[in-house]
Structure formats: C-alpha cells, structure tokens
Amino acid sequence: MATHPHHDVQRRGPNIYLAPRAPVRPAVQPDVRPSRIQRMTFIFGASTMLWLGIAALFVAL
C-alpha cells in the first residue's frame, strides 16, 4: 500500500514539469495577435477592477 503514493508522487512530478512546456508554445501565438475573446476579457477585467476600486473609495469614505 505504501508503494502506491510513492509511485503517484513520482508520476506527478514529471507531469507537472512537462505540462508547462507544452502550453507555452500555443500561448505565445494568441499573445502576438490577441483575439476578440482575449480583448473583451481584458476590457471586462480592467473595467471590473476599476469599478471595484471606485466602489472601495466610496465605502472607505
């Protein structure tokens, strides 16, 4: 029974290191020419943070 967790830990280690390598190449391509979804997500996130900041000021006062 004790051998199973050790094997799992050994398998999880390489997978964690291999996982970042694969998505790095696809992630670079969308960054070069951002899509509509990424642009809308960025605008939505920025506006949300801005409105939260304004709301925090009103709450603080």
Coordinates of N, CA and C in Angstrom, one line a residue:
M1 N 0.8 -1.2 0.0 CA 0.0 0.0 0.0 C 0.9 1.3 0.0
A2 N 2.0 1.2 0.7 CA 2.9 2.4 0.8 C 3.5 2.7 -0.5
T3 N 3.6 1.7 -1.4 CA 4.3 1.9 -2.7 C 3.4 2.8 -3.6
H4 N 2.1 2.7 -3.5 CA 1.2 3.4 -4.5 C 1.4 5.0 -4.4
P5 N 1.4 5.5 -3.1 CA 1.6 7.0 -3.1 C 3.0 7.4 -3.6
H6 N 4.0 6.6 -3.4 CA 5.3 7.0 -3.9 C 5.3 7.0 -5.4
H7 N 4.7 6.0 -6.0 CA 4.6 6.0 -7.5 C 3.8 7.2 -8.0
D8 N 2.7 7.5 -7.3 CA 1.9 8.7 -7.7 C 2.7 9.9 -7.7
V9 N 3.5 10.1 -6.6 CA 4.3 11.3 -6.4 C 5.3 11.4 -7.6
Q10 N 6.0 10.2 -7.9 CA 7.0 10.2 -8.9 C 6.3 10.5 -10.3
R11 N 5.1 10.0 -10.5 CA 4.4 10.3 -11.8 C 4.0 11.8 -11.8
R12 N 3.5 12.3 -10.7 CA 3.0 13.7 -10.7 C 4.1 14.7 -11.0
G13 N 5.3 14.4 -10.5 CA 6.5 15.3 -10.6 C 6.8 15.6 -12.1
P14 N 7.1 14.6 -12.9 CA 7.4 14.8 -14.3 C 6.2 15.5 -15.1
N15 N 5.0 15.1 -14.7 CA 3.8 15.6 -15.4 C 3.7 17.1 -15.1
I16 N 4.0 17.6 -13.9 CA 4.0 19.0 -13.6 C 5.0 19.7 -14.4
Y17 N 6.2 19.1 -14.6 CA 7.3 19.8 -15.3 C 6.9 19.8 -16.8
L18 N 6.3 18.7 -17.3 CA 6.0 18.6 -18.7 C 4.9 19.4 -19.1
A19 N 3.9 19.6 -18.2 CA 2.7 20.4 -18.5 C 3.0 21.8 -19.0
P20 N 3.9 22.6 -18.2 CA 4.1 24.0 -18.6 C 4.8 24.0 -20.0
R21 N 5.6 23.1 -20.3 CA 6.4 23.2 -21.6 C 5.4 23.1 -22.8
A22 N 4.4 22.2 -22.8 CA 3.5 22.1 -23.9 C 2.7 23.4 -24.1
P23 N 2.0 23.9 -23.1 CA 1.1 25.1 -23.4 C 1.9 26.3 -23.7
V24 N 3.2 26.4 -23.4 CA 4.0 27.6 -23.7 C 3.9 28.0 -25.2
R25 N 4.1 27.0 -26.0 CA 4.2 27.3 -27.5 C 2.8 27.8 -28.0
P26 N 1.7 27.2 -27.7 CA 0.4 27.7 -28.2 C 0.0 29.0 -27.5
A27 N 0.5 29.3 -26.3 CA 0.1 30.5 -25.6 C 0.8 31.7 -26.2
V28 N 2.0 31.5 -26.9 CA 2.7 32.6 -27.5 C 2.0 33.1 -28.7
Q29 N 1.4 32.2 -29.5 CA 0.7 32.6 -30.7 C -0.5 33.6 -30.5
P30 N -1.4 33.3 -29.6 CA -2.5 34.2 -29.3 C -2.0 35.6 -28.8
D31 N -0.9 35.6 -28.0 CA -0.4 36.9 -27.5 C 0.0 37.8 -28.6
V32 N 0.6 37.2 -29.7 CA 1.1 38.0 -30.8 C -0.1 38.8 -31.4
R33 N -1.2 38.1 -31.8 CA -2.4 38.7 -32.3 C -3.6 38.4 -31.4
P34 N -3.9 39.2 -30.4 CA -5.0 38.9 -29.5 C -6.3 38.8 -30.2
S35 N -7.1 37.8 -29.7 CA -8.4 37.5 -30.4 C -9.4 38.4 -29.7
R36 N -10.7 38.4 -30.3 CA -11.7 39.2 -29.7 C -12.0 38.8 -28.3
I37 N -12.0 37.5 -28.0 CA -12.3 37.0 -26.7 C -11.3 37.5 -25.7
Q38 N -10.0 37.4 -26.0 CA -9.0 37.9 -25.1 C -9.1 39.4 -24.9
R39 N -9.4 40.1 -26.0 CA -9.5 41.6 -25.8 C -10.8 41.9 -24.9
M40 N -11.9 41.3 -25.2 CA -13.1 41.5 -24.4 C -12.9 41.1 -22.9
T41 N -12.1 40.0 -22.7 CA -11.9 39.6 -21.4 C -11.0 40.6 -20.6
F42 N -10.0 41.1 -21.4 CA -9.1 42.1 -20.7 C -9.9 43.4 -20.4
I43 N -10.7 43.8 -21.3 CA -11.5 45.1 -21.1 C -12.5 44.8 -19.9
F44 N -13.1 43.7 -19.9 CA -14.0 43.3 -18.8 C -13.3 43.3 -17.5
G45 N -12.1 42.7 -17.5 CA -11.4 42.6 -16.2 C -10.9 43.9 -15.8
A46 N -10.4 44.7 -16.7 CA -9.9 46.1 -16.3 C -11.0 47.0 -15.8
S47 N -12.1 46.9 -16.5 CA -13.3 47.8 -16.1 C -13.8 47.3 -14.7
T48 N -13.8 46.0 -14.5 CA -14.3 45.4 -13.3 C -13.4 45.9 -12.1
M49 N -12.1 45.8 -12.3 CA -11.2 46.3 -11.3 C -11.3 47.7 -11.0
L50 N -11.5 48.5 -12.1 CA -11.7 50.0 -12.0 C -12.9 50.3 -11.2
W51 N -14.1 49.6 -11.5 CA -15.3 49.9 -10.8 C -15.2 49.4 -9.3
L52 N -14.5 48.3 -9.1 CA -14.3 47.9 -7.7 C -13.5 48.9 -6.9
G53 N -12.5 49.5 -7.6 CA -11.7 50.5 -6.9 C -12.5 51.7 -6.6
I54 N -13.4 52.1 -7.5 CA -14.2 53.3 -7.2 C -15.2 53.0 -6.1
A55 N -15.8 51.8 -6.1 CA -16.7 51.3 -5.0 C -15.9 51.3 -3.7
A56 N -14.7 50.9 -3.7 CA -13.9 50.8 -2.5 C -13.7 52.2 -1.9
L57 N -13.5 53.2 -2.8 CA -13.3 54.6 -2.3 C -14.6 55.1 -1.7
F58 N -15.7 54.8 -2.3 CA -17.0 55.2 -1.7 C -17.2 54.5 -0.3
V59 N -16.9 53.3 -0.2 CA -17.1 52.5 1.0 C -16.1 53.1 2.1
A60 N -14.9 53.5 1.7 CA -13.9 54.0 2.6 C -14.3 55.3 3.2
L61 N -15.0 56.1 2.3 CA -15.3 57.5 2.8 C -16.6 57.5 3.7

